[in-house]
Short mmCIF file of C-alpha atoms and ligand atoms in Angstrom, two decimals:
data_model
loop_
_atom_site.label_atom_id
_atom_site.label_comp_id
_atom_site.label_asym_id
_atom_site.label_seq_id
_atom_site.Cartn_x
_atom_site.Cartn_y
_atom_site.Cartn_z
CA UNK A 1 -18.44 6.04 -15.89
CA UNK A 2 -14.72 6.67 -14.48
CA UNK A 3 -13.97 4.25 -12.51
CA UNK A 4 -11.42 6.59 -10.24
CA UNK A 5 -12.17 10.01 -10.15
CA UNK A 6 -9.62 12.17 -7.94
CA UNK A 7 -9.80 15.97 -8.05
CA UNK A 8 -7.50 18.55 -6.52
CA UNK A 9 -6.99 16.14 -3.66
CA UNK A 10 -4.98 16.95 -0.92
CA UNK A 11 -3.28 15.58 2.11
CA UNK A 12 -1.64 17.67 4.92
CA UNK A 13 0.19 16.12 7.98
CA UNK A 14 1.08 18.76 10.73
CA UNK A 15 4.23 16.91 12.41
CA UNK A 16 7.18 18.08 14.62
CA UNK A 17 10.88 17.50 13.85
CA UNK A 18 12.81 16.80 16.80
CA UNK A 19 16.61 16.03 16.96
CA UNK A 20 17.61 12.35 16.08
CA UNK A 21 19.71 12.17 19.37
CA UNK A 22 16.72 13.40 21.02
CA UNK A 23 14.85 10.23 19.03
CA UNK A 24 17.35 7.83 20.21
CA UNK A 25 16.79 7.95 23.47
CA UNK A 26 13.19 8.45 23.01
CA UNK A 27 12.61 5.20 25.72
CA UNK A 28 14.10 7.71 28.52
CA UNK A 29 11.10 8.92 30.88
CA UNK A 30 12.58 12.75 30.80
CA UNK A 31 12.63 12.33 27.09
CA UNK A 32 9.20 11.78 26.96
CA UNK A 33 8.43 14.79 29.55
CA UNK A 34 10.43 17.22 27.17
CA UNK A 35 8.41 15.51 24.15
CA UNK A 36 5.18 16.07 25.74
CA UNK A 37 6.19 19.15 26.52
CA UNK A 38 7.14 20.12 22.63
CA UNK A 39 3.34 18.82 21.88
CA UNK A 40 1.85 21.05 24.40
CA UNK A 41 3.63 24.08 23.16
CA UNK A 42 3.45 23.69 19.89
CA UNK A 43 7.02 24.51 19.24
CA UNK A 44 8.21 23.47 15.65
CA UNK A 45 4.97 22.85 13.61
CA UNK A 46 6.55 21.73 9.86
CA UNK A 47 3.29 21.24 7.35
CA UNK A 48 3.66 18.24 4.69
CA UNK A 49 2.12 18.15 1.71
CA UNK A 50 1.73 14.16 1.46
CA UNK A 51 -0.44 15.14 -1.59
CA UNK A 52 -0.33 18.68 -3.11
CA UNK A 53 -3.60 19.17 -5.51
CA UNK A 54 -3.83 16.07 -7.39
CA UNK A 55 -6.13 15.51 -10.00
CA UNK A 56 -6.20 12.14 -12.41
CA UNK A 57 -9.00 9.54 -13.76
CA UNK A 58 -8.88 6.03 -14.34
CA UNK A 59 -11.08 4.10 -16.72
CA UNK A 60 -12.17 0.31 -16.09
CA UNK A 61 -9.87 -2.62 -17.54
CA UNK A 62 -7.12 0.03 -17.08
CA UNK A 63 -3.69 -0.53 -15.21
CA UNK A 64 -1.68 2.65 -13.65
CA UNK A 65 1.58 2.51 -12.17
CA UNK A 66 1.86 5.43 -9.59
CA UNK A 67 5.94 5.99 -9.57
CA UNK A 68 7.76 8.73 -7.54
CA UNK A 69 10.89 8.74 -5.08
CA UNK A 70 10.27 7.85 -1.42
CA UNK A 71 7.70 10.09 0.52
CA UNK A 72 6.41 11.41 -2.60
CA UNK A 73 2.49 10.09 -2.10
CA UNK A 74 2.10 6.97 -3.30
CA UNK A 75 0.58 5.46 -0.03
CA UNK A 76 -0.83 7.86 0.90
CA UNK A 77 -3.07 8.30 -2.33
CA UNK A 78 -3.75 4.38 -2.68
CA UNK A 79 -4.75 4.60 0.87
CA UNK A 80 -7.12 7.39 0.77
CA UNK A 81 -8.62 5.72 -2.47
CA UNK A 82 -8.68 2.21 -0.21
CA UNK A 83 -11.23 4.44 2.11
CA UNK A 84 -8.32 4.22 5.07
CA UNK A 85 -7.29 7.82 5.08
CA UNK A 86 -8.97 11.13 4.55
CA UNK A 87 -8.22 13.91 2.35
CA UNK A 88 -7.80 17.24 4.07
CA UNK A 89 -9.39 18.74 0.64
CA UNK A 90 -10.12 18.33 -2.88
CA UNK A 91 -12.40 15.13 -4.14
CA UNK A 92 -12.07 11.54 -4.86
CA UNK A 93 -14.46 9.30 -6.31
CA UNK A 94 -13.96 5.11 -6.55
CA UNK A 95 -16.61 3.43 -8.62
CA UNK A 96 -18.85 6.49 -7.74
CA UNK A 97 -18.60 6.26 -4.27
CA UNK A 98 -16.87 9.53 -2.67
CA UNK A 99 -14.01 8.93 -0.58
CA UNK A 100 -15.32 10.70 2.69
CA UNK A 101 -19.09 10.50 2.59
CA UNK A 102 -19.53 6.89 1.57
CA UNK A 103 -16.19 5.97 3.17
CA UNK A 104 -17.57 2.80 5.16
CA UNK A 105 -18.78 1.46 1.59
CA UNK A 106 -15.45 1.77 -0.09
CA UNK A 107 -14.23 -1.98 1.09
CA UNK A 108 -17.00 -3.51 -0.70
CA UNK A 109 -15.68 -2.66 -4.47
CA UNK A 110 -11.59 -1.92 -3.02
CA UNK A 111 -8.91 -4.68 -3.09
CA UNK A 112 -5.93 -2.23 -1.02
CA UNK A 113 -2.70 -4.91 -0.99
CA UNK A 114 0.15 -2.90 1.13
CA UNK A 115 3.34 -4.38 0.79
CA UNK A 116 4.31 -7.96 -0.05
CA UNK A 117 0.79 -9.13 -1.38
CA UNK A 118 -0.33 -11.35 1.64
CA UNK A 119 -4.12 -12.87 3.24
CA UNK A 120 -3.56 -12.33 6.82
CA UNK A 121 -7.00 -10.91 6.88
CA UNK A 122 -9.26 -13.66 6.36
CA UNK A 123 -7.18 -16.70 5.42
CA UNK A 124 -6.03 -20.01 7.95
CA UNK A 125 -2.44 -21.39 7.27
CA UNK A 126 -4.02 -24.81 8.49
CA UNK A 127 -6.84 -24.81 5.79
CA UNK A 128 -6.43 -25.92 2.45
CA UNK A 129 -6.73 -22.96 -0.28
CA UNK A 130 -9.98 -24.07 -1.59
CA UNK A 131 -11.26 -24.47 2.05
CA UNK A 132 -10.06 -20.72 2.83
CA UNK A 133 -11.88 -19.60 -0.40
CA UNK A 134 -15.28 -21.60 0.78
CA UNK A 135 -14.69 -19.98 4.27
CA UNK A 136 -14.77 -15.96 2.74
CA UNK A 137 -17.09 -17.41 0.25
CA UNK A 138 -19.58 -18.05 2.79
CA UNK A 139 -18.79 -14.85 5.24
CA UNK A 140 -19.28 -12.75 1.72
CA UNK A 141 -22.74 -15.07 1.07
CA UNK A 142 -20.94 -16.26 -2.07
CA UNK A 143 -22.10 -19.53 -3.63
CA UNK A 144 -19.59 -22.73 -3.92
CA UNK A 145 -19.82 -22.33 -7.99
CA UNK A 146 -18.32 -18.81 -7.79
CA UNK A 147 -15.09 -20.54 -5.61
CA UNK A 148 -14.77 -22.73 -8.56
CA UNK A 149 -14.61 -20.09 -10.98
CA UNK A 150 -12.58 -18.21 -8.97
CA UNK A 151 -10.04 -20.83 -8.65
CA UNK A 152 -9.66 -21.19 -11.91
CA UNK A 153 -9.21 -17.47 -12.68
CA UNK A 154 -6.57 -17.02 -10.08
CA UNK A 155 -4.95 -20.36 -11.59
CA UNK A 156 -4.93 -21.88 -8.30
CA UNK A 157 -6.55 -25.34 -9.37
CA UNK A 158 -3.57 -27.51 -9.22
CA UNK A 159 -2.82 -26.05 -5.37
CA UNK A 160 -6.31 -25.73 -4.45
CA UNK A 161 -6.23 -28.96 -1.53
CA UNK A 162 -2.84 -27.92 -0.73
CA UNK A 163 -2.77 -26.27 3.14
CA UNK A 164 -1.81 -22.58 3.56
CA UNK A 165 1.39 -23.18 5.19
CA UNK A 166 2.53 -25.52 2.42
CA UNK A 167 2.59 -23.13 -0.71
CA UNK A 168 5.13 -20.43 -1.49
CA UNK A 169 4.73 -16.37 -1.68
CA UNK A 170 3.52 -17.12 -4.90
CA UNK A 171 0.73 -18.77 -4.80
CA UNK A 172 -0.27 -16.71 -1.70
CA UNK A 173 -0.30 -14.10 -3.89
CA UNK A 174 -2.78 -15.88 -6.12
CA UNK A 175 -5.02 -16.50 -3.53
CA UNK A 176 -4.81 -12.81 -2.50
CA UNK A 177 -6.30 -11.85 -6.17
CA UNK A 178 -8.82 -14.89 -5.39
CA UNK A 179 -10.01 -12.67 -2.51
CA UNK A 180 -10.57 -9.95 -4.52
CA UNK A 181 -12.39 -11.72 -7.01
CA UNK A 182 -14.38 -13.60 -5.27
CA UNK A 183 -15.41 -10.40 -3.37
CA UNK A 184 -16.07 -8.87 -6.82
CA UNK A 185 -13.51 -5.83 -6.28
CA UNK A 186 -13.60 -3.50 -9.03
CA UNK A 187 -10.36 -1.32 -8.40
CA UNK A 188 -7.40 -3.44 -7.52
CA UNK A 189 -4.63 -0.77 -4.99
CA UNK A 190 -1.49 -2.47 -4.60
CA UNK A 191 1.79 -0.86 -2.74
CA UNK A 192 4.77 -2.55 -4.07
CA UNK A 193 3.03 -6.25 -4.39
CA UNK A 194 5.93 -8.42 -6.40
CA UNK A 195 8.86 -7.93 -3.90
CA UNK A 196 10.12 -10.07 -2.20
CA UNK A 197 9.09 -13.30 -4.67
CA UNK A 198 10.63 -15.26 -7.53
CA UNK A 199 10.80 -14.06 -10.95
CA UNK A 200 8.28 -16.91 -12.26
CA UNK A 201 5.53 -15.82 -9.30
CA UNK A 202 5.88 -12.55 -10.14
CA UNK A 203 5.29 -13.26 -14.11
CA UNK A 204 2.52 -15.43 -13.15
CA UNK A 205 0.78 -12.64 -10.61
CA UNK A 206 1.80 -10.04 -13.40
CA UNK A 207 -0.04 -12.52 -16.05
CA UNK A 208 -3.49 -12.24 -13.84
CA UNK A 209 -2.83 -8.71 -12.90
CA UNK A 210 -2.81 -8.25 -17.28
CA UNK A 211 -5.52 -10.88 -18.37
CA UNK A 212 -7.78 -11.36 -15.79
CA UNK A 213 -8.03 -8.20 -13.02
CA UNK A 214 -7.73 -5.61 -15.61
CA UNK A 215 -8.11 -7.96 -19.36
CA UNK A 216 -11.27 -10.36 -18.14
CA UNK A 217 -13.13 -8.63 -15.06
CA UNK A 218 -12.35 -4.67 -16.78
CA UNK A 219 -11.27 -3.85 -13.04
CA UNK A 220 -8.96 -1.18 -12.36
CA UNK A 221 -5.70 -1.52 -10.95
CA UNK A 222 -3.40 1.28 -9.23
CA UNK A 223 0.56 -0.12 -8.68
CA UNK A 224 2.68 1.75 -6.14
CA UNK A 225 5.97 0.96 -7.27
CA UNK A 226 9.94 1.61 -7.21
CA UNK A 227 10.41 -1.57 -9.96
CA UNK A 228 10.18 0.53 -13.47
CA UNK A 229 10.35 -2.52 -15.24
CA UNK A 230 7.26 -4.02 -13.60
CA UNK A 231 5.72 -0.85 -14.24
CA UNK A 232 6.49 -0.76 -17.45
CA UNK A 233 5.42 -4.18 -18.54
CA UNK A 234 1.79 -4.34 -17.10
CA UNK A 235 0.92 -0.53 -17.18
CA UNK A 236 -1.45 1.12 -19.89
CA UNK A 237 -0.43 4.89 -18.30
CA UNK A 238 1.73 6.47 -15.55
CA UNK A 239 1.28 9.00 -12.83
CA UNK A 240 4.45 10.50 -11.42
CA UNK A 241 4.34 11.97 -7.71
CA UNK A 242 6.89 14.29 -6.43
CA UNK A 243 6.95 15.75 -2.80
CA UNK A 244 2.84 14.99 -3.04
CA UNK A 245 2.66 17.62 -6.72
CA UNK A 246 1.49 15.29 -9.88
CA UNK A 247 4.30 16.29 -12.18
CA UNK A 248 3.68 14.18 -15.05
CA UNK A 249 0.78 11.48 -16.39
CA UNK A 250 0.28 9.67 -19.50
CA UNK A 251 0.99 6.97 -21.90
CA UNK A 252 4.72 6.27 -22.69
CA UNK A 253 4.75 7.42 -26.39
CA UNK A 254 3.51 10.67 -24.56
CA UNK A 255 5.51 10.83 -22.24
CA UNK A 256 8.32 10.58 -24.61
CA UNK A 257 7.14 13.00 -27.08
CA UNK A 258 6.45 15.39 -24.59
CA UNK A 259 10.25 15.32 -22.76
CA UNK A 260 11.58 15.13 -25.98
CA UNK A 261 13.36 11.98 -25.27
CA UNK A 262 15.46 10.69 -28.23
CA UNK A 263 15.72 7.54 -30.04
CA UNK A 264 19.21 5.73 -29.88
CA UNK A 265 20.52 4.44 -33.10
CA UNK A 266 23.45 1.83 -33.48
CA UNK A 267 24.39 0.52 -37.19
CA UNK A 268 27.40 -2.12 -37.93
CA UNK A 269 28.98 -1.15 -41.11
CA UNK A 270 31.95 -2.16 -43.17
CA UNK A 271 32.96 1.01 -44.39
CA UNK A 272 35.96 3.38 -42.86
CA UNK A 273 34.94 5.01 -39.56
CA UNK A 274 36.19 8.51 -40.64
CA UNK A 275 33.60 8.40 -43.57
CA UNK A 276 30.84 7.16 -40.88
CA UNK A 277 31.69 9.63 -38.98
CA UNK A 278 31.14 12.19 -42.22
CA UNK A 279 27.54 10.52 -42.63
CA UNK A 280 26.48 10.77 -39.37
CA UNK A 281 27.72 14.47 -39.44
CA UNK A 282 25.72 15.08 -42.96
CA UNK A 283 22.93 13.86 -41.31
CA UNK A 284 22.63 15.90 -38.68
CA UNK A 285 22.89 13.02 -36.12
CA UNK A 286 23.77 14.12 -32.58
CA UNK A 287 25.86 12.20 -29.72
CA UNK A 288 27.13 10.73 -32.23
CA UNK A 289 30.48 7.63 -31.99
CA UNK A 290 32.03 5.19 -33.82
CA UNK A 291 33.45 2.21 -32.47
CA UNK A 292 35.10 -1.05 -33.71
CA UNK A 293 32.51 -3.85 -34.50
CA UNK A 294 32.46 -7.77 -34.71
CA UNK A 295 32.55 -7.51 -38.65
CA UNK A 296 33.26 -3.88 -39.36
CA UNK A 297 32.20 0.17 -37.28
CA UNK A 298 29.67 0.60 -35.20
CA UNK A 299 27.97 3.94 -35.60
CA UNK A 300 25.97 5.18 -32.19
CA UNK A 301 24.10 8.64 -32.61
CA UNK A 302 20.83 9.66 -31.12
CA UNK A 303 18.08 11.28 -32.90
CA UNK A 304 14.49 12.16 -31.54
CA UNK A 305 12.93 9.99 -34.53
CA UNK A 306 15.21 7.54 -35.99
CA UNK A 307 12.92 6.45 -38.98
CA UNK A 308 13.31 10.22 -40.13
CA UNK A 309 17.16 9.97 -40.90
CA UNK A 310 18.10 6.30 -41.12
CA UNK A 311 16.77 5.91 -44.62
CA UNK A 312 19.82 8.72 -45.54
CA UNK A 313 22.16 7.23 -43.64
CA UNK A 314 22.00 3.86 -45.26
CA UNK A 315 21.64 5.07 -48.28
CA UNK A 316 24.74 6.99 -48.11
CA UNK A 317 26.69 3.91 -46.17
CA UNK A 318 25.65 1.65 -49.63
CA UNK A 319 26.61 4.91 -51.74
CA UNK A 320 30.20 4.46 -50.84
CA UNK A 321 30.70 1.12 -51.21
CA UNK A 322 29.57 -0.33 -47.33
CA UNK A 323 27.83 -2.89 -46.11
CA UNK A 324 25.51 -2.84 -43.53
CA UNK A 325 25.29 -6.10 -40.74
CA UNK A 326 22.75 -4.74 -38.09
CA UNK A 327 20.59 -1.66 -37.34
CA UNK A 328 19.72 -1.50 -33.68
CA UNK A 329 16.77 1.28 -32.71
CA UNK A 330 16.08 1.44 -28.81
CA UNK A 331 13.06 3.71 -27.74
CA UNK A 332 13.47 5.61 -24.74
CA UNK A 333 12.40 3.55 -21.83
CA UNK A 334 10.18 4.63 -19.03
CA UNK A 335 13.18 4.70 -16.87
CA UNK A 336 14.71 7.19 -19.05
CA UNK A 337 11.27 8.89 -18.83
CA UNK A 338 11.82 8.59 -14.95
CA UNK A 339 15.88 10.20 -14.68
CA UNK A 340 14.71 13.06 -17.50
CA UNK A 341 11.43 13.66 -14.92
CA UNK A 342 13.42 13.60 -11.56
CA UNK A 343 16.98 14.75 -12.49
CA UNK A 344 16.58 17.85 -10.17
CA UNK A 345 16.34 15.02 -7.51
CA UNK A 346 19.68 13.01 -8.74
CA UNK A 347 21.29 16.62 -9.18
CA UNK A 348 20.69 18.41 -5.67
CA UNK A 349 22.83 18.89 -2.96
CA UNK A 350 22.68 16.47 -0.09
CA UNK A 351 20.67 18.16 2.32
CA UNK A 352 22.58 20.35 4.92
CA UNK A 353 22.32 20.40 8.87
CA UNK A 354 22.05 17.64 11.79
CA UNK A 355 19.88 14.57 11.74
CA UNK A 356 16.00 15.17 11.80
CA UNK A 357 13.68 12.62 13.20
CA UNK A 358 9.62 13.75 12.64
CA UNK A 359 6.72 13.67 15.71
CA UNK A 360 3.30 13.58 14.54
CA UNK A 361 1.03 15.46 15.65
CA UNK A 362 -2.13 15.00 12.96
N1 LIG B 1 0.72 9.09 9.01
C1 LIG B 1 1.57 10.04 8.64
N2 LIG B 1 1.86 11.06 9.46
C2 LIG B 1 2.71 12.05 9.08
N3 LIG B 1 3.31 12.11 7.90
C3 LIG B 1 3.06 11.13 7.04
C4 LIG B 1 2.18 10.03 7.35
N4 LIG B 1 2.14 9.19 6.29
C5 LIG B 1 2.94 9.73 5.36
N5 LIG B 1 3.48 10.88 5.80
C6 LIG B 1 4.40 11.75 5.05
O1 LIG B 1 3.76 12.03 3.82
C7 LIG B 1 4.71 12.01 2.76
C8 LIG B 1 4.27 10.99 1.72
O2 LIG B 1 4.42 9.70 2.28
P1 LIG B 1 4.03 8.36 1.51
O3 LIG B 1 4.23 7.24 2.45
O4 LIG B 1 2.69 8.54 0.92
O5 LIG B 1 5.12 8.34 0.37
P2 LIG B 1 5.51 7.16 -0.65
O6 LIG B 1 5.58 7.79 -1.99
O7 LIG B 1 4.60 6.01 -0.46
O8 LIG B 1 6.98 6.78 -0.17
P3 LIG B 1 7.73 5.37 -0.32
O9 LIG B 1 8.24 5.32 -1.72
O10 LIG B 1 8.86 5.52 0.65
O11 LIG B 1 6.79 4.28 0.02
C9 LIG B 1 6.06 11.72 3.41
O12 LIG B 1 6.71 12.94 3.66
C10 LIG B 1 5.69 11.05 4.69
O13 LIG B 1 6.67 11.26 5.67
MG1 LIG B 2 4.88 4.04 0.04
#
């Protein structure tokens, strides 16, 4: 079975854009009036498309980053999925339950994490962690051998008698996965969860996120995120939102293959740049340079598969007398995946006319 199933799902908003000085003084009583006014009328309406006919699937033990610019869906599919919006059409399934008709069952196999990953919900800053976990343990009819377990999972034993208030973002964090382990969730929705905390918490969340969530307990887990290098170190695929329309999905190799991203060579030579420069041209190498080196040229070109030409080139750098010190391939990255995907974005035009603040309406 899929473990997220969404189908031509859709979100509209109906909202109305009023002027930004209008906004500003929104806290003025004839402001209000004239606002109220705009909502009876039903001046302006402007339809968004939070999510324009999306359709994806997610297996278990499988980790997707959802990436896109600001406003481009990303909340507003994790929440739908967490059971804490609707769709206005199109279908969604999590662990076989449907999104709208078995909506009040969603929590039970949902971990949603907006934001900084925090407890609020159930946890006491004045309890120890293990004593918060034997708390939800009991509300969820959990025994004490599961909190154990659990602990150790989450790797919280060495700060398990330590109180709430004590232990850093970190190890919050930790006990937020605890939660969702010891609640047995089976889809994992986080919204940008490793802001905001040190580079060793965030290894150590991304660690549990890899090994345990998704590696030991095969649950699936949906990142919302601007960070392309976290994405690109814990996820197995990508989904790519723009203005609500899935534009892309897949795999990085994928990904690359299909944008026809190329491979960037660099090789450190002793040999005369002008005859580099011949080889590289022979080869049919394209952007490429030479540059001076620590012990000799550096030849830069790019080329969409580097194993397919390099063997030529160095055989034609030894053919005339050179010596080779380094070859350097670099794949495409997913953040070169990302600027190839979105470069309409980077290239438009600021956009024209006054400040627009947004009313909504539904
Ligand atoms: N409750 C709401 N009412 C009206 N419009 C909304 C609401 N929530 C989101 N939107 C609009 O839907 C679109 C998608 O918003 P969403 O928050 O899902 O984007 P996002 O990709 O999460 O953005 P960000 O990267 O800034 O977090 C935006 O145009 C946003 O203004
Ligand atoms: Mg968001």
């Amino acid at each position: 079975m899929l473990s997220i199933e969404v189908d031509s799902l859709s979100k509209i908003y109906t909202i109305k854009e009023i002027s930004a000085a209008i906004y500003d003084n929104i806290h003025q009583p004839l402001i209000w009036l004239y606002l109220k006014l705009v909502e009876k009328t039903r001046g302006k309406e402007k339809v968004v498309y939070a999510l324009d006919n999306v359709s994806f699937h997610a297996r278990r033990g499988e980790i997707l980053a959802v990436l896109g610019p600001n406003g481009s869906g990303k909340t507003t599919l994790l929440r739908i999925l967490a059971g804490l919006a609707l769709p206005t059409s199109g279908r969604a399934r999590v662990e076989g339950l449907d999104v709208v008709e078995d909506n009040a069952r969603l929590g039970d196999v949902v971990m949603y994490a907006p934001g900084l990953i925090t407890v609020d919900l159930f946890a006491e800053s004045n309890f120890t962690i293990r004593d918060n976990l034997l708390k939800y343990a009991k509300l969820i009819g959990a025994g004490k051998d599961r909190v154990d377990e659990v602990i150790a999972l989450s790797g919280l034993q060495e700060y398990q008698d330590r109180l709430l208030y004590e232990v850093s973002t970190g190890i919050i964090g930790r006990l937020a996965f605890a939660y969702g382990i010891l609640k047995e969730a089976r889809v994992y929705l986080m919204d940008e969860p490793f802001t905001g905390i040190s580079f060793e918490a965030r290894k150590a969340l991304m660690d549990i996120v890899r090994n345990v969530l998704a590696g030991k307990l095969r649950a699936t887990v949906l990142i919302a995120t601007h960070v392309l290098r976290d994405a690109e170190e814990l996820s197995h695929r990508y989904i790519f939102l723009r203005k609500g329309r899935l534009v892309a999905q897949g795999d990085l190799p994928s990904l690359k293959e299909r944008l026809k991203l190329k491979e960037k060579v660099e090789i450190e030579a002793s040999l005369d740049p002008e005859l580099l420069t011949q080889i590289a041209l022979d080869a049919g190498a394209e952007n490429y340079r030479v540059r001076e080196g620590e012990t000799g040229y550096i030849l830069e070109f790019s080329v969409q598969k580097a194993g397919h030409i390099l063997p030529q080139i160095l055989a034609s750098i030894y053919g005339r007398g050179g010596k080779v010190s380094t070859v350097k391939v670099s794949e495409p990255s997913l953040e070169e995946v990302y600027m190839e995907l979105f470069k309409e974005e980077w290239e438009a035009p600021a956009a024209e006319g006054g400040d627009i603040c947004s009313l909504v309406i539904s």
